[in-house]
PDB file of C-alpha atoms in Angstrom:
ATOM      1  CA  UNK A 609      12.147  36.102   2.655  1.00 77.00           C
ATOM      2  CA  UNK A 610      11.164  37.841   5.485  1.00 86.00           C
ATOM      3  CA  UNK A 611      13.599  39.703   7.221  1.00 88.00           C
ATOM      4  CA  UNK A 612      11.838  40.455  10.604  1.00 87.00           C
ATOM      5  CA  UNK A 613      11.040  36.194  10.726  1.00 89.00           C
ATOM      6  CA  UNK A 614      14.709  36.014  10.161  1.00 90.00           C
ATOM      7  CA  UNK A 615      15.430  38.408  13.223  1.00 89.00           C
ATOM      8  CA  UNK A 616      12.576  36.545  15.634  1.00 88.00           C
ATOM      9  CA  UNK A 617      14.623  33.282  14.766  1.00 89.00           C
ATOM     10  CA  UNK A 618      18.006  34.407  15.229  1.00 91.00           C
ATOM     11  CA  UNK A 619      17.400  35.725  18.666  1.00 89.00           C
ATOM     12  CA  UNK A 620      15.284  32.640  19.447  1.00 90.00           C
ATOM     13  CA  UNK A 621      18.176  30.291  18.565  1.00 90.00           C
ATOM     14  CA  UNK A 622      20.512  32.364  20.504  1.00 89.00           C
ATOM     15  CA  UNK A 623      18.562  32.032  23.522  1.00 87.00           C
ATOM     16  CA  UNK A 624      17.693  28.223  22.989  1.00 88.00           C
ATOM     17  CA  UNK A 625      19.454  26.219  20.664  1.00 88.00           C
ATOM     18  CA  UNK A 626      17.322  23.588  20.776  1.00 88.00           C
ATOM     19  CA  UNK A 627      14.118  25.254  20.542  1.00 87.00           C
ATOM     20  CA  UNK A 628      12.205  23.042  18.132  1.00 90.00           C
ATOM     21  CA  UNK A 629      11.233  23.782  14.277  1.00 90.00           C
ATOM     22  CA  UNK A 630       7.462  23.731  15.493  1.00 89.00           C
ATOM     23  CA  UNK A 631       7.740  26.089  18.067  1.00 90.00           C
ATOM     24  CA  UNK A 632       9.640  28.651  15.438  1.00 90.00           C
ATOM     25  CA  UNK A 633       7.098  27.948  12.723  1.00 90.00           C
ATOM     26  CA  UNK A 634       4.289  28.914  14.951  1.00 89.00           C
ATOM     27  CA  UNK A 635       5.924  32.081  16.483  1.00 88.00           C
ATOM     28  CA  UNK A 636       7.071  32.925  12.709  1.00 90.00           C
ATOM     29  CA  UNK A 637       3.100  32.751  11.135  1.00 90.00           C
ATOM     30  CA  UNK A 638       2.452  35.283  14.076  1.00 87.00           C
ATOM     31  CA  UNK A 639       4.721  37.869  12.254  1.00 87.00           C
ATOM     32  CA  UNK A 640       4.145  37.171   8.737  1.00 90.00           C
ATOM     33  CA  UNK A 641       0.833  35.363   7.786  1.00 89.00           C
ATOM     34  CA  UNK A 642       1.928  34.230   4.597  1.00 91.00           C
ATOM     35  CA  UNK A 643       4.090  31.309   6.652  1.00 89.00           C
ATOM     36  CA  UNK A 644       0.944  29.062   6.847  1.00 89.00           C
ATOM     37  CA  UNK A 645       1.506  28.414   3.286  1.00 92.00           C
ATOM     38  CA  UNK A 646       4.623  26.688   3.840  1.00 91.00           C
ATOM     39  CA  UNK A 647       5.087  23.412   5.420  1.00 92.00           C
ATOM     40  CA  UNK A 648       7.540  22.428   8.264  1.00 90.00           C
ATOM     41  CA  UNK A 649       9.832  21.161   6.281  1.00 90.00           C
ATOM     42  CA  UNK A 650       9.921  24.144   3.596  1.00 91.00           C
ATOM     43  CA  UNK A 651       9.651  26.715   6.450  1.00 90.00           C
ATOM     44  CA  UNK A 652      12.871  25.216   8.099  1.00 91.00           C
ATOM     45  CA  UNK A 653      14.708  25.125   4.691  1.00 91.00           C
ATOM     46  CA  UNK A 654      13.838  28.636   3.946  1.00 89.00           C
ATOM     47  CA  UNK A 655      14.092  30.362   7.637  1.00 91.00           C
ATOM     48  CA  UNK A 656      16.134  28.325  10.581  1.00 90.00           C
ATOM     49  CA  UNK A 657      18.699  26.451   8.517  1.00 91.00           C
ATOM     50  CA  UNK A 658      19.448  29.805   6.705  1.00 90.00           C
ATOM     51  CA  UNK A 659      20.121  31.772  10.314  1.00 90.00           C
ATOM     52  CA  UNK A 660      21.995  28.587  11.675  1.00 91.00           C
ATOM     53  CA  UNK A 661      24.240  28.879   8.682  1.00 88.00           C
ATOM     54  CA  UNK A 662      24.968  32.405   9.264  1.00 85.00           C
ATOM     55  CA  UNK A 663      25.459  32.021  12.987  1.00 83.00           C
ATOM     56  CA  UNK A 664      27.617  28.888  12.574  1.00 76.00           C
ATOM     57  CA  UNK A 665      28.301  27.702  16.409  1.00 52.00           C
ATOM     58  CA  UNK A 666      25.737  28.690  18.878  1.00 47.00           C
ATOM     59  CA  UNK A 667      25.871  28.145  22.461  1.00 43.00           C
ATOM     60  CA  UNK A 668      27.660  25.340  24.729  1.00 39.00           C
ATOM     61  CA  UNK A 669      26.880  21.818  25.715  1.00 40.00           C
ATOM     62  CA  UNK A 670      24.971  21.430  22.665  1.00 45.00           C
ATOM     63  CA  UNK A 671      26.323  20.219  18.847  1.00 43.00           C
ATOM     64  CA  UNK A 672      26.576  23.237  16.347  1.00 46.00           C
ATOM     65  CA  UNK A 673      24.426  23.443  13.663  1.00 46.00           C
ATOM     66  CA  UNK A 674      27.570  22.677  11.480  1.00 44.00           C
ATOM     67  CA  UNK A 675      28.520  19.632  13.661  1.00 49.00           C
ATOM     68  CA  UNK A 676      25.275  18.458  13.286  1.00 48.00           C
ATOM     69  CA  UNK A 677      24.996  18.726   9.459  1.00 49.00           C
ATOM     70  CA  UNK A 678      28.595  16.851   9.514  1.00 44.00           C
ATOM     71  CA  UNK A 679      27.423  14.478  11.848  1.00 49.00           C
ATOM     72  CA  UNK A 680      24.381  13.865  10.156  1.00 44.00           C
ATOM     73  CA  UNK A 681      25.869  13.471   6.483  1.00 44.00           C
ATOM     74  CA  UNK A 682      27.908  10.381   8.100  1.00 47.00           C
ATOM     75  CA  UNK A 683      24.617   9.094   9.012  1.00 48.00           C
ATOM     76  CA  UNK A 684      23.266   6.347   6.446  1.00 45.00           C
ATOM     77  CA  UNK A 685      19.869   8.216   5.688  1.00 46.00           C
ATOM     78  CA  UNK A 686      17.215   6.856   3.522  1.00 43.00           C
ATOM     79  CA  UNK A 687      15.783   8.323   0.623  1.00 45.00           C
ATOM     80  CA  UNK A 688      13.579  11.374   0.652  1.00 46.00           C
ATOM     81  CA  UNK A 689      10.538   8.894  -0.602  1.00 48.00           C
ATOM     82  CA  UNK A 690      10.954   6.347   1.962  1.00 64.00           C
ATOM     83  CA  UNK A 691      12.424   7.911   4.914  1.00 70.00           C
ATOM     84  CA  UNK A 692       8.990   7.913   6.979  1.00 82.00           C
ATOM     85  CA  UNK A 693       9.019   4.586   6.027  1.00 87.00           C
ATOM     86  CA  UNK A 694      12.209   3.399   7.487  1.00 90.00           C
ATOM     87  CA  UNK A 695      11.821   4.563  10.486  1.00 90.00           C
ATOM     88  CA  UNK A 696       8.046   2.656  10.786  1.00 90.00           C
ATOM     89  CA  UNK A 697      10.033  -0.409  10.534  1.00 91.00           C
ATOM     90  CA  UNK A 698      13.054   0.287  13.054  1.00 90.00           C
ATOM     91  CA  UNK A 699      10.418   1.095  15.324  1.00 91.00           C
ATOM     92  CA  UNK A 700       8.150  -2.001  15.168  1.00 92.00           C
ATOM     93  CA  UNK A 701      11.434  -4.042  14.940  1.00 91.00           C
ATOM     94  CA  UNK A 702      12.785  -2.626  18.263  1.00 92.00           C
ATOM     95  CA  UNK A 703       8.917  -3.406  19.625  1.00 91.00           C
ATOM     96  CA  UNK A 704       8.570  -6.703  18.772  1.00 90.00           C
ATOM     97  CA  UNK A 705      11.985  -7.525  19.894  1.00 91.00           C
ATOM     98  CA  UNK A 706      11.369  -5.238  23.160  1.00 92.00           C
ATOM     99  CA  UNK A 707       7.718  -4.081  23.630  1.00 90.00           C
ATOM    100  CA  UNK A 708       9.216  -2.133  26.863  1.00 91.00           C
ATOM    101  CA  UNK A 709      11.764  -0.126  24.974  1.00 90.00           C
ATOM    102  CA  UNK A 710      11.951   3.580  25.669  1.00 92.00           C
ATOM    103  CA  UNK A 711      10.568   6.354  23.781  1.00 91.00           C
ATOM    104  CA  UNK A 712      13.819   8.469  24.171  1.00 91.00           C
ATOM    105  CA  UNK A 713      15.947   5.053  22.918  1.00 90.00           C
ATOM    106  CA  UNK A 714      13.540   4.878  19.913  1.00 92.00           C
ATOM    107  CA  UNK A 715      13.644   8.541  19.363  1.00 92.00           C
ATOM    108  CA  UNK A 716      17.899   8.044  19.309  1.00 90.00           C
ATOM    109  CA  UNK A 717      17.852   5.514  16.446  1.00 88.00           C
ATOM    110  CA  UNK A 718      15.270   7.003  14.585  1.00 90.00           C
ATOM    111  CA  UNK A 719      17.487  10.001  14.460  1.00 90.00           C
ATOM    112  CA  UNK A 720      20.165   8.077  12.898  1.00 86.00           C
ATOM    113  CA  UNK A 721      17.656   6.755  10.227  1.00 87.00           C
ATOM    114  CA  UNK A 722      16.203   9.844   9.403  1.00 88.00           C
ATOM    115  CA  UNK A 723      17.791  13.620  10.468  1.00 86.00           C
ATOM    116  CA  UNK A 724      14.824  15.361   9.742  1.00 90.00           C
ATOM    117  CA  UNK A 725      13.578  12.964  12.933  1.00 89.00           C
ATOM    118  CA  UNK A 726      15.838  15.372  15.351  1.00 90.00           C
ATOM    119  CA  UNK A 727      13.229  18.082  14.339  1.00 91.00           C
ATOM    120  CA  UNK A 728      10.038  16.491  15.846  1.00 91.00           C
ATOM    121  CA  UNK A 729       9.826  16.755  19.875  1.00 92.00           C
ATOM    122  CA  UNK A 730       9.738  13.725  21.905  1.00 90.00           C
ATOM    123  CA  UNK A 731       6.121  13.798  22.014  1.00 92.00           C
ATOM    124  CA  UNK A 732       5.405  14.675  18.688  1.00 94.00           C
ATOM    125  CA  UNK A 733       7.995  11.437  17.582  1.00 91.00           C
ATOM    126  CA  UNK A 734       5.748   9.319  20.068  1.00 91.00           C
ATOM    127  CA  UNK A 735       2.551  10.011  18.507  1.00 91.00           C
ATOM    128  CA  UNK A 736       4.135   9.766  15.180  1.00 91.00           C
ATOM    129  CA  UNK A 737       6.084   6.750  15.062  1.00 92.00           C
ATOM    130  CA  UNK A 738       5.553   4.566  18.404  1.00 90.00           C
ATOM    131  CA  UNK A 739       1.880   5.335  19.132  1.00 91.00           C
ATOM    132  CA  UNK A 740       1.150   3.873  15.259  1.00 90.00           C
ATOM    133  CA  UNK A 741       3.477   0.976  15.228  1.00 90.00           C
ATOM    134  CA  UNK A 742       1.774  -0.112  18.843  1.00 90.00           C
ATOM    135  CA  UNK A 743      -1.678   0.461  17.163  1.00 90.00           C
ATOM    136  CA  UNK A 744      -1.003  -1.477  14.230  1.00 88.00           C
ATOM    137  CA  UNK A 745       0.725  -4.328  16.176  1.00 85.00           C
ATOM    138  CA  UNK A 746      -2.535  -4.356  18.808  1.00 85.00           C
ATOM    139  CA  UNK A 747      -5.139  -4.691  15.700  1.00 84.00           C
ATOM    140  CA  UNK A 748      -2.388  -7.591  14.197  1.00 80.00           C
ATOM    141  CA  UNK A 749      -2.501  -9.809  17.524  1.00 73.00           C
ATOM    142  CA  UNK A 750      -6.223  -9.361  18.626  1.00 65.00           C
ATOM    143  CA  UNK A 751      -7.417 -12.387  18.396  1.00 67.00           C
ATOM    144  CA  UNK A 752     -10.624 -13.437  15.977  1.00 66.00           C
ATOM    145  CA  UNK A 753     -14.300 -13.237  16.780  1.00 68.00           C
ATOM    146  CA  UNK A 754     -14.736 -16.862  17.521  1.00 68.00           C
ATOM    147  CA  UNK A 755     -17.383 -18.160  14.579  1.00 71.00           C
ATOM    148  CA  UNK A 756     -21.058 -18.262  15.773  1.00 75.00           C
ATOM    149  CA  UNK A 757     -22.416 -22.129  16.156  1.00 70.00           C
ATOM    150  CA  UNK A 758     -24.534 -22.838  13.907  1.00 74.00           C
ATOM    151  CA  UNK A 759     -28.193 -23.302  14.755  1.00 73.00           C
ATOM    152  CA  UNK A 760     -29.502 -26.731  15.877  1.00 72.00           C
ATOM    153  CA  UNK A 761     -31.474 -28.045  13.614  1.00 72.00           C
ATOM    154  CA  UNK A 762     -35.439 -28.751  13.651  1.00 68.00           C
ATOM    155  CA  UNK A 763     -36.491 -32.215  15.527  1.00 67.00           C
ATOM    156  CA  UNK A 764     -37.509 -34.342  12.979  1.00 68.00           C
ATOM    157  CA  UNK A 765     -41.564 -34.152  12.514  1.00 68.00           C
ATOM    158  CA  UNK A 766     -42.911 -37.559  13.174  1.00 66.00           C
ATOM    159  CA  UNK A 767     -45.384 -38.547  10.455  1.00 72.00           C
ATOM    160  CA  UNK A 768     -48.835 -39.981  11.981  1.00 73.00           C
ATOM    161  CA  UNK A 769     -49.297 -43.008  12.176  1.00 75.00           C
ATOM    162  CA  UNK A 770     -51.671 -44.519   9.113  1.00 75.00           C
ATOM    163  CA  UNK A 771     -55.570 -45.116  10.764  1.00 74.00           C
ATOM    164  CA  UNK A 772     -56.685 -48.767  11.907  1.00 73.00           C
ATOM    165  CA  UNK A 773     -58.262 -50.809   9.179  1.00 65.00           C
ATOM    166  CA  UNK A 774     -61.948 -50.813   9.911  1.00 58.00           C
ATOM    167  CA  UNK A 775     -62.939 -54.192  11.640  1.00 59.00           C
ATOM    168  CA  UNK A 776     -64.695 -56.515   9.313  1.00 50.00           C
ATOM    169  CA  UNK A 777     -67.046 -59.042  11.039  1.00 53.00           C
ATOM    170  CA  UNK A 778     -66.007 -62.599  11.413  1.00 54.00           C
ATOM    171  CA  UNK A 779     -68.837 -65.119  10.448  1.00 52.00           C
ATOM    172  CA  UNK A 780     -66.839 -67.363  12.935  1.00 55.00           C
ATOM    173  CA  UNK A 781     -68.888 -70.286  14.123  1.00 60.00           C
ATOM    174  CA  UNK A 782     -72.481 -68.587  12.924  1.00 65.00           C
ATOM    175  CA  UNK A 783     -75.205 -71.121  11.434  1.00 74.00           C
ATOM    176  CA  UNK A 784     -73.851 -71.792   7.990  1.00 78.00           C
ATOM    177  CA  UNK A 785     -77.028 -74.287   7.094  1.00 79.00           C
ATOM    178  CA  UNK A 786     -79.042 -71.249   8.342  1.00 79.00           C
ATOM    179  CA  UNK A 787     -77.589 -68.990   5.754  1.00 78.00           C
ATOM    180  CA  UNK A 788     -77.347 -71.907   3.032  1.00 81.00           C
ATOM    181  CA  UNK A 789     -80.735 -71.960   3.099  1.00 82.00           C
ATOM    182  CA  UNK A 790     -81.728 -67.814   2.796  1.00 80.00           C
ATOM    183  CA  UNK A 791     -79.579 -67.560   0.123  1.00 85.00           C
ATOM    184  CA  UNK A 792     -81.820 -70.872  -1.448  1.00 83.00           C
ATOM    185  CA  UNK A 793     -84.978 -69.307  -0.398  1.00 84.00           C
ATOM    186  CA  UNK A 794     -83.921 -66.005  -2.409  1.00 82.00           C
ATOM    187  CA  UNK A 795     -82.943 -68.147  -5.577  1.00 86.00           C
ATOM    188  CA  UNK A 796     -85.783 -69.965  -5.722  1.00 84.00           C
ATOM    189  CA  UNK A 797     -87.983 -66.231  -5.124  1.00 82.00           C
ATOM    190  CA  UNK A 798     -85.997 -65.491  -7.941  1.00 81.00           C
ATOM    191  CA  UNK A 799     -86.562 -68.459 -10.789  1.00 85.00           C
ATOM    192  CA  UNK A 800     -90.241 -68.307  -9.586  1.00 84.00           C
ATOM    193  CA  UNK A 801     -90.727 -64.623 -10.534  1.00 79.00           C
ATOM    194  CA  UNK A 802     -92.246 -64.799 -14.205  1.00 80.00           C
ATOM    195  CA  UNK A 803     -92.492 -61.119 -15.140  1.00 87.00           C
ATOM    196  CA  UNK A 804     -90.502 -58.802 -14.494  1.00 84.00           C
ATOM    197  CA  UNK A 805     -92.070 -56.678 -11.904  1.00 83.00           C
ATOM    198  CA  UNK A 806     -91.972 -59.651 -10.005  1.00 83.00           C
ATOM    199  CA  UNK A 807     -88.498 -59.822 -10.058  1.00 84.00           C
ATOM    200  CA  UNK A 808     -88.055 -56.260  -8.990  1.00 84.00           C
ATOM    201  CA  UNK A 809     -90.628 -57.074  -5.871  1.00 82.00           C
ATOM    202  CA  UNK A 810     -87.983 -59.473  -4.917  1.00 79.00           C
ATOM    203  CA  UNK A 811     -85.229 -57.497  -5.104  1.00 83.00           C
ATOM    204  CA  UNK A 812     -87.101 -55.079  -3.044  1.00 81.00           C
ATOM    205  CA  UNK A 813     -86.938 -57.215  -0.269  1.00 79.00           C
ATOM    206  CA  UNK A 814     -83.037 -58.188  -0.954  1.00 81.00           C
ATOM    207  CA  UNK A 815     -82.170 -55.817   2.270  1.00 84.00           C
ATOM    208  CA  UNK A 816     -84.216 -58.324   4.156  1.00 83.00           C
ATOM    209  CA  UNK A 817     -82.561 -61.318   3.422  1.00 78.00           C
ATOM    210  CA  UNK A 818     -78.828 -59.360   4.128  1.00 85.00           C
ATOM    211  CA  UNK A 819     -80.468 -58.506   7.565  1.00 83.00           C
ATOM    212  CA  UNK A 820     -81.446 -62.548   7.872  1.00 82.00           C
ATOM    213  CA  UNK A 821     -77.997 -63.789   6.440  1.00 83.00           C
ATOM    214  CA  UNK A 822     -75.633 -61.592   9.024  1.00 84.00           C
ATOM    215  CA  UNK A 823     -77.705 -62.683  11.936  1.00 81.00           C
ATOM    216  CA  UNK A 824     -77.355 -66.022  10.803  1.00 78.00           C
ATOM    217  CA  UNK A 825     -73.504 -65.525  10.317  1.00 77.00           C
ATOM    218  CA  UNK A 826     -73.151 -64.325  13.959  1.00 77.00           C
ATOM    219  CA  UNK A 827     -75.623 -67.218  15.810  1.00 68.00           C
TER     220      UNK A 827
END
């Protein structure tokens, strides 16, 4: 223990009672470096709670160090594990019941929750406790990203339609005695032809006849 940190925070909390644990850590790692190694809460174990103890009573208008210890035992206090805890949910209880509530009527029933609370300034209590509960609760109530609408789907392709049958010619009212008798005439060309190169001469002259029998069919 260092005695001259001891001395800076005696005549600190004679002059200001009140002065917060921060403020006396940070003058305190000025004097001896070796401070930094502690953390608040060990520093004010080990330094400020030892000089209030020897100075008892300090000042007026303000609650002793040994009130406040007396006072504070009487206080239900959560456990060690699950003090920061606690408080989290007094604060976002008070919130949701009273979003306007104010910081220094959240900062008094905190205290009451957890002691070590009193230690923190008003702003540093804001930014721990308040600032994260209205965070959290903002993130809770935003509302969803409505769902994107799902794409229209592709027009139907329409299939083409299948092509027109070719025309076939109607022999409608054509000369059918006309065409009885080609197709006659190329019978009889055909019994009459006794060898057979005759028979392919009058095959030969079959694309005749089909020119004679389709004029005949349209006449």
């Amino acid at each position: 223990m260092n005695e001259h940190v001891m001395q800076f925070i005696e005549m600190e909390l004679t002059k200001d009672p009140g002065v917060s644990n921060a403020t006396l850590f940070e003058g305190a790692k000025l004097i001896d470096k070796t401070i930094a190694d502690l953390n608040p809460r060990q520093f004010h174990a080990k330094y400020p709670l030892q000089v209030k103890r020897r100075l008892g009573g300090i000042g007026s208008g303000r609650a002793t160090p040994t009130r406040t210890r007396a006072r504070a035992a009487r206080r239900p206090r959560a456990s060690t594990g699950d003090a920061g805890a606690a408080v989290l949910a007094y604060v976002a209880r008070v919130l949701k019941r009273n979003p306007e509530v104010k910081n220094a009527e959240l900062f008094k029933g905190a205290c009451e929750i957890d002691a070590s609370v009193a230690e923190l300034s008003a702003r540093q209590f804001h930014a721990k406790y308040p600032l994260q509960v209205k965070r959290r609760l903002a993130a809770t109530e935003a509302p969803k990203p409505a769902a994107p609408a799902p794409a229209p789907a592709a027009p139907a392709v329409a299939e083409p339609p299948p092509p027109p049958a070719p025309e076939v010619p109607s022999i409608g009212d054509g000369d059918a005695a006309a065409v009885r008798g080609l197709l006659f005439s190329l019978a009889r060309e055909l019994a009459n032809a006794g060898t057979q190169a005759e028979t392919i001469e009058v095959i030969v002259r079959l694309d005749g006849y089909v020119d004679d029998i389709m004029q005949a069919a349209r006449n």
